[in-house]
mmCIF file of C-alpha atoms and ligand atoms in Angstrom:
data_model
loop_
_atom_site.group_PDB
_atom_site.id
_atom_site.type_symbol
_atom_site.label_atom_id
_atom_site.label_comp_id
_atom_site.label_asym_id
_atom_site.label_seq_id
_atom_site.Cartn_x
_atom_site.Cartn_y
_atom_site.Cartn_z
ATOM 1 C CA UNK K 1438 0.000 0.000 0.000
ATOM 2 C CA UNK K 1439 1.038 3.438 -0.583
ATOM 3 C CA UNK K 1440 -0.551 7.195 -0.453
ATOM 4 C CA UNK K 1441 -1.750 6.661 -4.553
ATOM 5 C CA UNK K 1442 -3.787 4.049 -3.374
ATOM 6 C CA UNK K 1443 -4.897 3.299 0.113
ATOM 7 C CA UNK K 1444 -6.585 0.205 1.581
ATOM 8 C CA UNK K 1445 -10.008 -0.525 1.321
ATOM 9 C CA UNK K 1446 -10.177 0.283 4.675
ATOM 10 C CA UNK K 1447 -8.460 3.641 4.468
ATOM 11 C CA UNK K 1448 -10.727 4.462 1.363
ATOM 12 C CA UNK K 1449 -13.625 4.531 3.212
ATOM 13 C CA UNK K 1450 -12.598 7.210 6.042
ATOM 14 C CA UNK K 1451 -11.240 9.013 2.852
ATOM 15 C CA UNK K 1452 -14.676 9.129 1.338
ATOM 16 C CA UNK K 1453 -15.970 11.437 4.617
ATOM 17 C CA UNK K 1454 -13.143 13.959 3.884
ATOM 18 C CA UNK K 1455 -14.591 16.734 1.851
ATOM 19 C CA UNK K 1456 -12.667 18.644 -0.694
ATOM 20 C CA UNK K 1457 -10.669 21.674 0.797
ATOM 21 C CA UNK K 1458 -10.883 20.341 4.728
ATOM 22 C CA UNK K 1459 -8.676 21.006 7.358
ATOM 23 C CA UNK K 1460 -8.351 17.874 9.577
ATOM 24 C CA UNK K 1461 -6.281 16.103 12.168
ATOM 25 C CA UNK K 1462 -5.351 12.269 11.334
ATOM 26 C CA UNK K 1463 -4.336 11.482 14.743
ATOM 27 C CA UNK K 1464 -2.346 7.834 14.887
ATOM 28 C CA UNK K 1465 -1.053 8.113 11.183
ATOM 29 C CA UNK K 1466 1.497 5.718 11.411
ATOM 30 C CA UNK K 1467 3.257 6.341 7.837
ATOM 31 C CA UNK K 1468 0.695 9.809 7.093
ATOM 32 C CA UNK K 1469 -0.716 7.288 3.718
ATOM 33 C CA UNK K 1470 -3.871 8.736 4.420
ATOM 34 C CA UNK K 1471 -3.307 12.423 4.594
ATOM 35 C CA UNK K 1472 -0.882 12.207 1.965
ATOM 36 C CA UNK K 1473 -3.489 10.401 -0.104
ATOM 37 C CA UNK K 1474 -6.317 12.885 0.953
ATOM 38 C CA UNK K 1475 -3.580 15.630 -0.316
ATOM 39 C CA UNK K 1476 -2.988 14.579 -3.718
ATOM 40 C CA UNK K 1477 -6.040 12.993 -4.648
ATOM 41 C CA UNK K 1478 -8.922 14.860 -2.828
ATOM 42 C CA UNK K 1479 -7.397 18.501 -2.696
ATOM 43 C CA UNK K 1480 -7.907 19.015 1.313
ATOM 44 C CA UNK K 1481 -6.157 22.731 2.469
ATOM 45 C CA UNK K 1482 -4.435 21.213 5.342
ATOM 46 C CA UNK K 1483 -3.605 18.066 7.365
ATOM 47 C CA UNK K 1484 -1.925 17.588 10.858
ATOM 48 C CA UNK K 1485 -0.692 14.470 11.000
ATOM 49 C CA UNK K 1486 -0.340 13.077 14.832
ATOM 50 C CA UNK K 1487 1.688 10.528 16.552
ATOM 51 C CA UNK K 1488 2.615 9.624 19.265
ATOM 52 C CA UNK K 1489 5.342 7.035 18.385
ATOM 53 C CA UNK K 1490 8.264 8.236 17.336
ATOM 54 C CA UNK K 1491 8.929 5.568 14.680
ATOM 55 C CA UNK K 1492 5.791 6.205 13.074
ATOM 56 C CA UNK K 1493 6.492 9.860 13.289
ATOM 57 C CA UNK K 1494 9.496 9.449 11.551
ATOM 58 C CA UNK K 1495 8.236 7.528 8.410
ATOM 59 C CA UNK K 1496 5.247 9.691 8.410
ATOM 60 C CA UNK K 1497 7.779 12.780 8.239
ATOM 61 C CA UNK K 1498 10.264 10.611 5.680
ATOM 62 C CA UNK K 1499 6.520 10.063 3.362
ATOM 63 C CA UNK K 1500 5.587 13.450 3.680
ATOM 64 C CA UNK K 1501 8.559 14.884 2.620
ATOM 65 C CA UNK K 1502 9.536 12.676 -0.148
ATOM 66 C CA UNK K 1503 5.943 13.320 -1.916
ATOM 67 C CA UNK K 1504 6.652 16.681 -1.757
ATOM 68 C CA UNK K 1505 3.515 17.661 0.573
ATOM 69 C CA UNK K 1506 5.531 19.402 3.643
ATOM 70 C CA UNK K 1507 3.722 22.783 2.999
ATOM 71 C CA UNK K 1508 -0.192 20.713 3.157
ATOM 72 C CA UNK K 1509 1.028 18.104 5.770
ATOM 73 C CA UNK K 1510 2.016 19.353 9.101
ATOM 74 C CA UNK K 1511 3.955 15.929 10.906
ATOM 75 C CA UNK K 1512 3.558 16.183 14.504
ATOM 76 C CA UNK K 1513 4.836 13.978 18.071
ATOM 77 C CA UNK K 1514 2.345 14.293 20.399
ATOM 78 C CA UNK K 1515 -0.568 12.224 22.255
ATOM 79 C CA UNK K 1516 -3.938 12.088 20.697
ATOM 80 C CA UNK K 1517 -5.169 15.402 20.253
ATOM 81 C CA UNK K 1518 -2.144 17.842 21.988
ATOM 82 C CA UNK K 1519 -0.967 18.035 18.167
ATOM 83 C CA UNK K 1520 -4.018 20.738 17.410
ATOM 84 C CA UNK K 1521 -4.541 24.055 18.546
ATOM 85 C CA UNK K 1522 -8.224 24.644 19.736
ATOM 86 C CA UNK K 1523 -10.011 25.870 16.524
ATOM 87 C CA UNK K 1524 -7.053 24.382 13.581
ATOM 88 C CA UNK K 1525 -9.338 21.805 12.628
ATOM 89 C CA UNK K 1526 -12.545 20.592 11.191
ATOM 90 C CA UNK K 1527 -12.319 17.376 10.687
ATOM 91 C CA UNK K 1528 -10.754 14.547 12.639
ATOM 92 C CA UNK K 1529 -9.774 10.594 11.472
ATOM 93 C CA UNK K 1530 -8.641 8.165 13.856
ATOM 94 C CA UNK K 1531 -8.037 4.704 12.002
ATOM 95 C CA UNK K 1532 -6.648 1.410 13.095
ATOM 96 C CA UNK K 1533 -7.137 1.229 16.950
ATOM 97 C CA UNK K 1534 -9.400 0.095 19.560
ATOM 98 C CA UNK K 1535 -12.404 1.665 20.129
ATOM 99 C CA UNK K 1536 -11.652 2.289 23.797
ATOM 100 C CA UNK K 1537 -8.465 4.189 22.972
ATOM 101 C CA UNK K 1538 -9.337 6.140 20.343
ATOM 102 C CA UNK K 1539 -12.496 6.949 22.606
ATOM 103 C CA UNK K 1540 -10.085 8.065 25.212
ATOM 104 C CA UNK K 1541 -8.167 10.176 22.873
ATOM 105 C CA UNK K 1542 -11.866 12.075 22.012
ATOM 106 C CA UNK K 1543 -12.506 12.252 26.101
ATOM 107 C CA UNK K 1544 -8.945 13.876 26.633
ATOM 108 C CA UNK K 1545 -8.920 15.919 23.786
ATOM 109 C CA UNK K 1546 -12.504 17.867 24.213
ATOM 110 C CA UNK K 1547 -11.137 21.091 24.545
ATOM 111 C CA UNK K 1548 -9.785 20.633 21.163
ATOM 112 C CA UNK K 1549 -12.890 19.699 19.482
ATOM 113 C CA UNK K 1550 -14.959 23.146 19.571
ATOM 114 C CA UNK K 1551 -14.461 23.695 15.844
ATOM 115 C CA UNK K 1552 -14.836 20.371 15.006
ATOM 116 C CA UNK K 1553 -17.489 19.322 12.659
ATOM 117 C CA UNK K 1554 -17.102 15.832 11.711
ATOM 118 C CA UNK K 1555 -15.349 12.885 13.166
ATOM 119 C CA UNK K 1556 -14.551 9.843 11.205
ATOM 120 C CA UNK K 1557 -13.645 6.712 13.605
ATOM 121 C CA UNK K 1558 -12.506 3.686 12.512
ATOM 122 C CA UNK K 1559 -12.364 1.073 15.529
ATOM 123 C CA UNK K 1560 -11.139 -2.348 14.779
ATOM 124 C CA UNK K 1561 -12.836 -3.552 17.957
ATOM 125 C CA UNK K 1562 -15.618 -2.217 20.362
ATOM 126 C CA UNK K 1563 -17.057 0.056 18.211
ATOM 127 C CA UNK K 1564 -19.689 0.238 21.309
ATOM 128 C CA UNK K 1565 -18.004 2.396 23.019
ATOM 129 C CA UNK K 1566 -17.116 5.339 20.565
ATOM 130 C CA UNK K 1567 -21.380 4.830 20.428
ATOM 131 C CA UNK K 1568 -21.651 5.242 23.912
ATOM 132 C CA UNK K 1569 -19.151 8.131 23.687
ATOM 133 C CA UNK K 1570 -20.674 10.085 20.974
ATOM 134 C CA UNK K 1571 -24.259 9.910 22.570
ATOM 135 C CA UNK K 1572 -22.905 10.879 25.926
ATOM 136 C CA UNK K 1573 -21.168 13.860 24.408
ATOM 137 C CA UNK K 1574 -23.970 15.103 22.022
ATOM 138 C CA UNK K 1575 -22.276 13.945 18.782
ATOM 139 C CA UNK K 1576 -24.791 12.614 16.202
ATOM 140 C CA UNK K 1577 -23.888 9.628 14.284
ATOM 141 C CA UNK K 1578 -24.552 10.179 11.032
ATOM 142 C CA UNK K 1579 -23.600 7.078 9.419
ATOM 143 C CA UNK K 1580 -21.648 3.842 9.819
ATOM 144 C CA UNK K 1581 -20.219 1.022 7.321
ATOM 145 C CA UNK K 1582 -18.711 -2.247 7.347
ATOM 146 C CA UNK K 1583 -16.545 -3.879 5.435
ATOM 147 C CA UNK K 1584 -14.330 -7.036 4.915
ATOM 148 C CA UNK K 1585 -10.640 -6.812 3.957
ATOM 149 C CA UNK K 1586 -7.905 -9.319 4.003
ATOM 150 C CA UNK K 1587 -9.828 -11.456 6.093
ATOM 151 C CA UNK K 1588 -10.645 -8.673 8.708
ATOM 152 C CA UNK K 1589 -14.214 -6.288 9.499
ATOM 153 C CA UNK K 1590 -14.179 -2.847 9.986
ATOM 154 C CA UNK K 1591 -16.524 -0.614 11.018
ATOM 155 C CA UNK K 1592 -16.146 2.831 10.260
ATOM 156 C CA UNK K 1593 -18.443 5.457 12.283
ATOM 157 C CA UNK K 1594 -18.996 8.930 11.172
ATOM 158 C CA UNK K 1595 -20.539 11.531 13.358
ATOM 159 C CA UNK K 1596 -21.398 15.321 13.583
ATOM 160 C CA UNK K 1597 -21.514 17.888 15.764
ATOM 161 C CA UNK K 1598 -25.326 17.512 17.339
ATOM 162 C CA UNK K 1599 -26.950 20.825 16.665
ATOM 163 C CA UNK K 1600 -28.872 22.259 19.832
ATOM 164 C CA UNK K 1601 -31.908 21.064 18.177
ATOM 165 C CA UNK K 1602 -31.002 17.521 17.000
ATOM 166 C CA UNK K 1603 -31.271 15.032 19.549
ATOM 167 C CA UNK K 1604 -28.048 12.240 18.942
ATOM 168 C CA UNK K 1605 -30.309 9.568 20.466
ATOM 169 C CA UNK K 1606 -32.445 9.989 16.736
ATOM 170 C CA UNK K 1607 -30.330 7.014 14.725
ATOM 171 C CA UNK K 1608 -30.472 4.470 17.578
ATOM 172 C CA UNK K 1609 -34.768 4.636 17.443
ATOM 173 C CA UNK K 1610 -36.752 2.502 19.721
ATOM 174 C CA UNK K 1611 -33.702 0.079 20.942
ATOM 175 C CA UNK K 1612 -30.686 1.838 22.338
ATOM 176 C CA UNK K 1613 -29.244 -1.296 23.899
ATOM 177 C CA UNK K 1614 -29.050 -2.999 20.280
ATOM 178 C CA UNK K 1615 -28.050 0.094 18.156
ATOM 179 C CA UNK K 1616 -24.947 0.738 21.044
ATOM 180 C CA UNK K 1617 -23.622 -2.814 20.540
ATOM 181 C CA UNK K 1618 -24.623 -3.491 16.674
ATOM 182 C CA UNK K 1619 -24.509 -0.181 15.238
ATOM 183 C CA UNK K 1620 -28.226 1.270 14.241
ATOM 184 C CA UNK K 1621 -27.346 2.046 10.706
ATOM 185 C CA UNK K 1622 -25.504 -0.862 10.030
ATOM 186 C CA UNK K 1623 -28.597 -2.780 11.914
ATOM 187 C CA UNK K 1624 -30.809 -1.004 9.372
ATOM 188 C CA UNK K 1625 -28.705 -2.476 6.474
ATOM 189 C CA UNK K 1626 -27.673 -6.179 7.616
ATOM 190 C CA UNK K 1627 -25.151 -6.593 4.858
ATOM 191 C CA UNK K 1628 -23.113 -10.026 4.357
ATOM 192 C CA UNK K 1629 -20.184 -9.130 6.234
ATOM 193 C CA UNK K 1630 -22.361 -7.405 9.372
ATOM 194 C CA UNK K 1631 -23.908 -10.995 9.684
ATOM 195 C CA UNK K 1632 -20.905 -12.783 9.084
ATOM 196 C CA UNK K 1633 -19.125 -10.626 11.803
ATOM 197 C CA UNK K 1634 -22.130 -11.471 14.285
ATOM 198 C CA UNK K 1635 -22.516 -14.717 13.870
ATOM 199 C CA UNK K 1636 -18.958 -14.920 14.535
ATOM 200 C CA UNK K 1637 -19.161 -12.510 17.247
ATOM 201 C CA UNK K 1638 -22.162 -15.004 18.780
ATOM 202 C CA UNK K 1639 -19.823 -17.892 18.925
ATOM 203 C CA UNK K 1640 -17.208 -15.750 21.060
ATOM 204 C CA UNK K 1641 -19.740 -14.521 23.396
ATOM 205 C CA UNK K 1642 -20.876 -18.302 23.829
ATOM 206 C CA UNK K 1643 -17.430 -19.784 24.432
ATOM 207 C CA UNK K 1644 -16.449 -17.171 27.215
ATOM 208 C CA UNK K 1645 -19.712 -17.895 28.478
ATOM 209 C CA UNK K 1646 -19.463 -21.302 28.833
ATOM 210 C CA UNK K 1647 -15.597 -21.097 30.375
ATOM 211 C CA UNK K 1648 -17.092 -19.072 32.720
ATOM 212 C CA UNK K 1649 -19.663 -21.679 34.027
ATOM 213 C CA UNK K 1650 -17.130 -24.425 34.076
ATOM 214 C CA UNK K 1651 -15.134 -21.477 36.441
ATOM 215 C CA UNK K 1652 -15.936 -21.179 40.023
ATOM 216 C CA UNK K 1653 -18.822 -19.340 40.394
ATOM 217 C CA UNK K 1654 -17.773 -16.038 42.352
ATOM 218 C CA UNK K 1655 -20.701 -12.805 42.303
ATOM 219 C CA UNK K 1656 -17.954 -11.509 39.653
ATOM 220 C CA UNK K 1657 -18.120 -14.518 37.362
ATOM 221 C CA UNK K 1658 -22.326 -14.688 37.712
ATOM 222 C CA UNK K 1659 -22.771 -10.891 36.936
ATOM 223 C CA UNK K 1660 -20.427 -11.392 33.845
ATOM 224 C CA UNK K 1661 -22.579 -14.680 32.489
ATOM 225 C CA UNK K 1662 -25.342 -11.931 33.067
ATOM 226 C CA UNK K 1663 -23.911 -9.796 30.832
ATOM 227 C CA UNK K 1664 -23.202 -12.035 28.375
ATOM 228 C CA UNK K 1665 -26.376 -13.591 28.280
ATOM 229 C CA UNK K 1666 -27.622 -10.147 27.624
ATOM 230 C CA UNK K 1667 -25.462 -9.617 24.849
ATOM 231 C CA UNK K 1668 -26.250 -13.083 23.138
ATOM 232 C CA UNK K 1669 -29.869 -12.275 23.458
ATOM 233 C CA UNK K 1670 -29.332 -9.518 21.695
ATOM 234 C CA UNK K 1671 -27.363 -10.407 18.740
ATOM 235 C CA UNK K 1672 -29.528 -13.390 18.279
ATOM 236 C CA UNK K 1673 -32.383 -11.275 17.819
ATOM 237 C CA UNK K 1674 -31.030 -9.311 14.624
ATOM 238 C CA UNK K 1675 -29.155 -12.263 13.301
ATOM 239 C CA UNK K 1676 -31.993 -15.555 13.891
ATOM 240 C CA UNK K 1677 -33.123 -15.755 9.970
ATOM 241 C CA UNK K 1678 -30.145 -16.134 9.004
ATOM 242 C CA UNK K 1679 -28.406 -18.267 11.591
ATOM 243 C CA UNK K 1680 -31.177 -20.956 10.368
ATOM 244 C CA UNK K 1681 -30.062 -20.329 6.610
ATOM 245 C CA UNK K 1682 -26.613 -21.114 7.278
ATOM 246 C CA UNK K 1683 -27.171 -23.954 9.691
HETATM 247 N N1 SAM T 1985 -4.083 5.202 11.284
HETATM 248 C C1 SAM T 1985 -3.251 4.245 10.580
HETATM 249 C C2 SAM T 1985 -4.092 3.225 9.884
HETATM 250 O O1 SAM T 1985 -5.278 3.136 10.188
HETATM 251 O O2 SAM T 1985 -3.555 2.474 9.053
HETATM 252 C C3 SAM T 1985 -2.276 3.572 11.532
HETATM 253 C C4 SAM T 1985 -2.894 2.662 12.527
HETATM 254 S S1 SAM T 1985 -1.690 2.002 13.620
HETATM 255 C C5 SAM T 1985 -2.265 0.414 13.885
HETATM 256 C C6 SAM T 1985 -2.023 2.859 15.122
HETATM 257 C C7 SAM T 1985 -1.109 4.065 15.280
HETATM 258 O O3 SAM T 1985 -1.644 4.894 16.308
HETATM 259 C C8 SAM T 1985 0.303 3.691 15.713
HETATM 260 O O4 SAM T 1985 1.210 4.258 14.826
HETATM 261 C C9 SAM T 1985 0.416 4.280 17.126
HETATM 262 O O5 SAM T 1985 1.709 4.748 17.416
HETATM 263 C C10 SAM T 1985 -0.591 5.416 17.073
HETATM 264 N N2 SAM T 1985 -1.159 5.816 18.362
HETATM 265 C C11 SAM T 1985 -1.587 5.034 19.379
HETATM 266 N N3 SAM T 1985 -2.028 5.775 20.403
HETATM 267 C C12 SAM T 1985 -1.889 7.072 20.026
HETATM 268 C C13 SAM T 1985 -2.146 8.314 20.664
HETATM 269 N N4 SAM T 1985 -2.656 8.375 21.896
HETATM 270 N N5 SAM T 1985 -1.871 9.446 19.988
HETATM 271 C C14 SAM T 1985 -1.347 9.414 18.743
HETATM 272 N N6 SAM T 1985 -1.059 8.255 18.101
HETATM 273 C C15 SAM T 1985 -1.335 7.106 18.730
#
């Protein structure tokens, strides 16, 4: 992979950049996507973040030898310390957990005033950037899934929740579900969200049953709870086609 043509993954935060933004790509690892968004999509400006300093490096080596040092701006830093309150509009985070790069939203509020789109892409737990946008009055706008090399994504994409627009809107009558599932990609049920859940089932059922061949301490039964909760719930958006496959 290089910046001429990213990952399928990587395409699809691209496609929620708009022509002439100003954004933050915070992890960027080697910069592909900024430097892609740069020469293909004509954004104004891109802070690249990282806090490694390896990355860094080869994100400063790519950005230099494409010749995009006066569009890309390489910085070292954690999460969201590379911005200045108001530089940006738009922010990518791509290729981490969902509970870090929801951490690196928590930490970095301050920085998000001028914000007006975030594009998330969480390889797991995608439930709690949900919970996190909901709790801070971001509206999720849309979501997608998709298979590569073997691997689902989910990419999330939310706005800033106007005074008037209630971010609970998308997740309709069941919350629960649309936190752990995703209530656009619920909506849809595509191939690969099915294929991910029934896969997802079959975890949830195995730590459930290592738990009740554990010794049963108040932790252990409140976590078969939970699970149990969690099963019922996935098996209710994914029955048909369980009984197609099986
Ligand atoms: N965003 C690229 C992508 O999706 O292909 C790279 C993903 S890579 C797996 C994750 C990158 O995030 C690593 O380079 C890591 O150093 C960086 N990272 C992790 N925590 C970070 C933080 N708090 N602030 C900035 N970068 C971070």
């Amino acid at each position: 992979m290089n910046s001429d043509r990213l990952s399928k993954r990587l395409a699809t935060v691209a496609n929620y950049v708009p022509k002439g933004a100003i954004l933050v790509d915070i992890g960027s690892d080697h910069a592909y996507l900024p430097c892609f968004l740069a020469k293909n999509i004509g954004i104004t400006y891109a802070v690249a973040g990282e806090v490694a300093v390896g990355p860094y490096q080869s994100a400063k080596g790519n950005v230099l030898s494409e010749g995009l040092s006066e569009i890309i701006s390489v910085r070292l830093g954690d999460g969201l310390d590379v911005v200045k309150p108001g530089e940006v509009e738009y922010v990518t985070i791509a290729g981490m957990g969902g509970a870090l790069i929801t951490s690196i939203l928590e930490k970095g509020k301050d920085k998000l005033g001028s914000v007006k789109r975030l594009i998330l892409q969480p390889n797991i737990s995608a439930i709690s950037i949900r919970q996190w946008l909901l709790d801070n009055s971001w509206m999720l706008v849309t979501e997608e899934i998709l298979e590569e090399d073997g691997k689902i994504y989910e990419v999330l994409v939310a706005e800033k929740g106007k005074d008037a627009i209630d971010p609970l809107i998308p997740y309709g009558q069941s919350l629960e579900e649309g936190l752990l599932l995703g209530p656009y990609l619920v909506k849809e049920r595509n191939a690969v969200f099915k294929k991910k859940w029934i896969n997802e089932k079959k975890n949830l059922q195995r730590i459930y049953q290592q738990l009740e061949n554990a010794v049963q301490t108040p932790d252990t039964i409140e976590k078969k709870q939970e699970l149990l909760h969690k099963i019922k719930l996935v098996k209710e958006v994914i029955q048909d086609e369980e009984s197609k496959w099986s």
